Each structure stands twice: as structure tokens, then as C-alpha cells.
mmCIF file of C-alpha atoms in Angstrom:
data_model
loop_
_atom_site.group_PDB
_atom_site.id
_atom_site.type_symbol
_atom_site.label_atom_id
_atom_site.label_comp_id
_atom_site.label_asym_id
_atom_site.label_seq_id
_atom_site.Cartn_x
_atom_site.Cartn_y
_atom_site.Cartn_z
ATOM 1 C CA UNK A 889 -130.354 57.368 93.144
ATOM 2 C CA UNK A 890 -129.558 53.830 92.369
ATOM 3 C CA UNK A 891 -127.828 53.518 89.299
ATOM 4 C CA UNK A 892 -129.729 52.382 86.158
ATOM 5 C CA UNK A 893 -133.324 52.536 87.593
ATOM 6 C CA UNK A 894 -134.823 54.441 84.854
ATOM 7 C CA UNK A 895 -133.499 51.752 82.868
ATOM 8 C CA UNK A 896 -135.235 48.695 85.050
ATOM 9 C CA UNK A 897 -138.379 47.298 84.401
ATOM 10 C CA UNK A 898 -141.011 47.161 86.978
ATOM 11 C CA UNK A 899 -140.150 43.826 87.855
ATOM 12 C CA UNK A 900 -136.259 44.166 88.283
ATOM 13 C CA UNK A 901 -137.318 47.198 90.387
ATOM 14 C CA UNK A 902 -139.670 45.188 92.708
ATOM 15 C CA UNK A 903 -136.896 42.913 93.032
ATOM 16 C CA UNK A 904 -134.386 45.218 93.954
ATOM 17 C CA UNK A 905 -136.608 47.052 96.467
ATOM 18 C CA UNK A 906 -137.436 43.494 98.088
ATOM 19 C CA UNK A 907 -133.438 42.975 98.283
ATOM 20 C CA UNK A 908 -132.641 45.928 100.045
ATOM 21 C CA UNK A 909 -135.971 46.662 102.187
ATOM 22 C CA UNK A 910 -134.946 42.516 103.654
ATOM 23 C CA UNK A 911 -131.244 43.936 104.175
ATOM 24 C CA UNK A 912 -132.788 46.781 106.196
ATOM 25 C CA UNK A 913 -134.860 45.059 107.926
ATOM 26 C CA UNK A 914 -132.670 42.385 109.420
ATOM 27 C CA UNK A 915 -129.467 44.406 110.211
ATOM 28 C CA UNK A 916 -132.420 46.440 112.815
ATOM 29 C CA UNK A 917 -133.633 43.160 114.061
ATOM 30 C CA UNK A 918 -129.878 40.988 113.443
ATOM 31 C CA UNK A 919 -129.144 41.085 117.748
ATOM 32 C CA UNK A 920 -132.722 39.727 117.910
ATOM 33 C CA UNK A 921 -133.091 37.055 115.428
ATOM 34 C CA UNK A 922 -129.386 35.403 114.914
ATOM 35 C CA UNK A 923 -130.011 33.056 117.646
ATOM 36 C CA UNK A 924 -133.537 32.418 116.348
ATOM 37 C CA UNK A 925 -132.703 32.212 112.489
ATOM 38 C CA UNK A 926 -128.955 30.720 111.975
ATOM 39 C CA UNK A 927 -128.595 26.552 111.127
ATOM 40 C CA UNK A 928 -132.264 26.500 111.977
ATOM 41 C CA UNK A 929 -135.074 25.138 109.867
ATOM 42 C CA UNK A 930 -137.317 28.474 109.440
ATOM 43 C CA UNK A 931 -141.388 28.222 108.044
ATOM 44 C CA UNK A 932 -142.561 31.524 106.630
ATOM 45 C CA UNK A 933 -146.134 32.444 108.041
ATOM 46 C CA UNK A 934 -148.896 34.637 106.686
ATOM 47 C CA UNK A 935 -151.416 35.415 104.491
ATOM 48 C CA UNK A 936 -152.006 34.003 101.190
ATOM 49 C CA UNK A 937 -155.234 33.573 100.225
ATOM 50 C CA UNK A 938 -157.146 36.466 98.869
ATOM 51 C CA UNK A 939 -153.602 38.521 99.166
ATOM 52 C CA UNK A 940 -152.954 38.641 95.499
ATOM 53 C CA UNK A 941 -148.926 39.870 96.071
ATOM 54 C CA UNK A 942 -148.076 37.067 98.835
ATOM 55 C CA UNK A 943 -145.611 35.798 96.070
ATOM 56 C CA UNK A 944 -143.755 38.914 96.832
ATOM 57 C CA UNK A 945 -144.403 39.538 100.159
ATOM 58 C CA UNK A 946 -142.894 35.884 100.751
ATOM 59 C CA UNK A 947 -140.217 36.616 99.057
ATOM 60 C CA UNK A 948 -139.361 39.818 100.697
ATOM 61 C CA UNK A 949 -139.809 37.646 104.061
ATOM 62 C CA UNK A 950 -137.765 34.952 102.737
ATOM 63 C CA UNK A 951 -135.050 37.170 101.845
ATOM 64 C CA UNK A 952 -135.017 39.039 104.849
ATOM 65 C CA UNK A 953 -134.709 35.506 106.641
ATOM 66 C CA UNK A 954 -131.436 34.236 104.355
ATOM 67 C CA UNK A 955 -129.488 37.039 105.530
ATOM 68 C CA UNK A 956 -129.411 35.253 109.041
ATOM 69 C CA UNK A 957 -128.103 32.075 107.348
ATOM 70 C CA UNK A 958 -130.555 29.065 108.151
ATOM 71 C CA UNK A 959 -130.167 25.854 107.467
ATOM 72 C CA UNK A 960 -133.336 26.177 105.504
ATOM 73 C CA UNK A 961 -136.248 27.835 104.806
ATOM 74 C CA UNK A 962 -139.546 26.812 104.345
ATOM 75 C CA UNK A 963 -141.484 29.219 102.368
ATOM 76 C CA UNK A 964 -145.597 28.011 101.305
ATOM 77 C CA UNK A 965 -145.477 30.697 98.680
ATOM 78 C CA UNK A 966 -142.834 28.601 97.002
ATOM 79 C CA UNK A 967 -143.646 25.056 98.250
ATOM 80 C CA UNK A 968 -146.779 24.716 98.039
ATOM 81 C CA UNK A 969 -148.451 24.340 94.289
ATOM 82 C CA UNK A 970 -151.433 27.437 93.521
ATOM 83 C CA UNK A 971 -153.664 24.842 92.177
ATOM 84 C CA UNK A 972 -154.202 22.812 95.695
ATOM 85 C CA UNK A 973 -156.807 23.218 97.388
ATOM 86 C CA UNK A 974 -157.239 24.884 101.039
ATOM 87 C CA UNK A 975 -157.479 21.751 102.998
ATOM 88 C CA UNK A 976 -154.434 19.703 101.288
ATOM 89 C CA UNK A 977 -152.489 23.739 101.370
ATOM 90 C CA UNK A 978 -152.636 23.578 104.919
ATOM 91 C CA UNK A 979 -151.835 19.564 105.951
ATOM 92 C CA UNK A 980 -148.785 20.098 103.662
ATOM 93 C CA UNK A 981 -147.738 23.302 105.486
ATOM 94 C CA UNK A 982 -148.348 21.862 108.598
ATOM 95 C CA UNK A 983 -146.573 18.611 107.897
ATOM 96 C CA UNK A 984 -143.423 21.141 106.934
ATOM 97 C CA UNK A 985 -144.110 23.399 110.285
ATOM 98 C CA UNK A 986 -143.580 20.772 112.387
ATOM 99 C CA UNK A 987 -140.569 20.208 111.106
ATOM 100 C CA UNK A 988 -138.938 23.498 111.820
ATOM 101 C CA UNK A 989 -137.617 24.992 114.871
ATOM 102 C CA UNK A 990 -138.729 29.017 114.204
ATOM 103 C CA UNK A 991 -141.760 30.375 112.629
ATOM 104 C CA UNK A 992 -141.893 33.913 111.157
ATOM 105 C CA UNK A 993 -145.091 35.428 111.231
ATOM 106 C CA UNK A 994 -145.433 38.017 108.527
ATOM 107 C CA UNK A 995 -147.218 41.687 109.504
ATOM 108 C CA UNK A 996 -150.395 40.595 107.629
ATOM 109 C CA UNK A 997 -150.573 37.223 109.558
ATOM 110 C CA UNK A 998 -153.509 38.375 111.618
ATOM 111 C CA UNK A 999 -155.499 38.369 108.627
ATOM 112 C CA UNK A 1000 -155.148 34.899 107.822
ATOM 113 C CA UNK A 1001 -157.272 31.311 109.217
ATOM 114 C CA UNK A 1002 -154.397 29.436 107.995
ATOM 115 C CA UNK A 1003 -151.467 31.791 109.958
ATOM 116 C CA UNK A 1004 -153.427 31.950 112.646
ATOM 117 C CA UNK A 1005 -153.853 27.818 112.699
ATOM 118 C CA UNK A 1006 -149.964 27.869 112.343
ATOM 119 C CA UNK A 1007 -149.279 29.740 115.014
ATOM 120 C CA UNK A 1008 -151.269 27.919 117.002
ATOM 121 C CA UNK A 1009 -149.139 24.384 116.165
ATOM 122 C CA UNK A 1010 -145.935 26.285 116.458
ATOM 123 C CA UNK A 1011 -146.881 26.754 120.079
ATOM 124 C CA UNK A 1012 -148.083 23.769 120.959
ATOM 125 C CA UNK A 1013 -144.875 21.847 119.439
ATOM 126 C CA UNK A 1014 -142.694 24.145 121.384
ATOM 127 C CA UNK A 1015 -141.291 26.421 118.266
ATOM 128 C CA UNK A 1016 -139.664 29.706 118.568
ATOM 129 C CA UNK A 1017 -142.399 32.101 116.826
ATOM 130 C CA UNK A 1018 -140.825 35.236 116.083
ATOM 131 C CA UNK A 1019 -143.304 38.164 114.473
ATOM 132 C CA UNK A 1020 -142.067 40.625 112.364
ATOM 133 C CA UNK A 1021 -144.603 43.170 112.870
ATOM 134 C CA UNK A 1022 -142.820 43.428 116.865
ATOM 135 C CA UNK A 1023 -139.969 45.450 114.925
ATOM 136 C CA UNK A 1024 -140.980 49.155 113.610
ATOM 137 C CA UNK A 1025 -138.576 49.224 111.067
ATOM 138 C CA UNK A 1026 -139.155 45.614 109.867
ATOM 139 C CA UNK A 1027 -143.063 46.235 109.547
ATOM 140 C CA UNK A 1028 -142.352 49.380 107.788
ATOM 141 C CA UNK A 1029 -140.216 47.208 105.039
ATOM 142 C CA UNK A 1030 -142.927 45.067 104.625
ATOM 143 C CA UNK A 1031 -145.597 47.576 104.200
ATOM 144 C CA UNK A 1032 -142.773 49.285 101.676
ATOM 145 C CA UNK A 1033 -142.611 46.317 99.624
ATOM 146 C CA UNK A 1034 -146.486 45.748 99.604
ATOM 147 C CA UNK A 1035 -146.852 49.053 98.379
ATOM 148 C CA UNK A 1036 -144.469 48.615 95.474
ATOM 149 C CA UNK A 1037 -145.873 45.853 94.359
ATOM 150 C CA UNK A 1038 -149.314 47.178 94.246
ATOM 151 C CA UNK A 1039 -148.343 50.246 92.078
ATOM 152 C CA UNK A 1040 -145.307 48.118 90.150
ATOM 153 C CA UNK A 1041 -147.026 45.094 89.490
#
């Protein structure tokens, strides 16, 4: 057992789990995604609205991405302000998509307008879309941390 975890709050705990569910998801996908991820601009895809955890869902996907060193990431959950609305959400996205060379679609992209929309762009501008939900292990992590941060949070 991890050391001090009856001691933790419910939000150190969701924080650790995120930190070491990302670690064990990119050392099974590292041969994969190295290429893909390091000294490249990364953009975080996948659903937000009506997903009241995507905060840390993001940040378990954003984590996961830093441990294959880009040059930066750019993460909506953290970019883009809650109070926006849809329309000016998704031209600011965009406008940061474009600039990237990889997009990560998140396991619960498919449930998303605006993921889907991304994808699409990241296609048509020639970007490297990677999907975590092709790893096993990776889409298990994510579903890990979803669940902890339905019964933590």
C-alpha cells in the first residue's frame, strides 16, 4: 500500500492515482508515441461538455503526455476559460489545433461534437492523431481515473 494514504484527502488521492495511472500508461505505449509526442506541440482532444470530471480526465491525459517530453502541450481543459461559450470554445481550440503537430484523442472522444470536429481538422491539416483508446492498458487508465473521480470527488 502506498504510504500515507489513509492520511490523504480525496483530492491528494485523485492526484496521485492520475500520476501513476499516466506513468502506466505511457511506459505500455512509450515505443509507440516517443516519435509522436517528444519536441512536438501536442492538443489534448475529448469530451468536455456535459462530462462533469474532464478537468481530471485532462489532466490525467496531460500527464500521461509530459512523460514523453513535448515541447508543449495544449490542453482546452486548462486553456480555455469555463465561462465561454460553445462557439468561441471551439474557434479558440481550433485556432490552437492548428498549431500543433499531434492530437491525442481521449477514450471518451467519440462522445463529443467538438472532438469529433477536431479530429476532423487534424486530418485535413496533415496532423499525427494518435487515440488512446487503440492501447488496452492506456484505456483501462483512463477508465481507472474516471472512476476515481466519480467516487473521490
Amino acid at each position: 500500500a502506498v504510504q500515507g494514504w489513509c492520511m490523504m484527502n480525496n483530492t491528494e488521492k485523485v492526484l496521485y492515482i492520475i500520476k501513476e495511472y499516466a506513468r502506466l500508461a505511457y511506459l505500455s505505449n512509450s515505443e509507440y508515441l516517443d516519435d509522436r509526442i517528444k519536441n512536438n506541440k501536442v492538443y489534448l482532444s475529448g469530451q468536455i461538455t456535459g462530462n462533469a470530471n474532464y478537468k481530471g480526465l485532462f489532466m490525467f491525459a496531460e500527464t500521461f503526455v509530459r512523460f514523453g517530453e513535448p515541447s508543449e502541450v495544449f490542453n482546452p481543459a486548462t486553456r480555455i476559460p469555463e465561462n465561454l461559450d460553445y462557439m468561441s470554445a471551439m474557434k479558440r481550440c481550433i485556432a490552437g489545433l492548428v498549431e500543433c503537430r499531434t492530437i491525442i484523442m481521449l477514450p471518451n472522444a467519440y462522445m463529443s461534437k467538438g472532438a469529433k470536429l477536431e479530429k476532423e481538422v487534424a486530418l485535413s491539416c496533415g496532423l499525427d492523431v494518435v487515440t488512446l483508446s487503440d492501447n488496452v492498458i492506456t484505456a483501462c487508465a483512463f477508465n481507472a481515473v474516471e472512476e476515481a473521480l466519480k467516487r473521490l470527488l
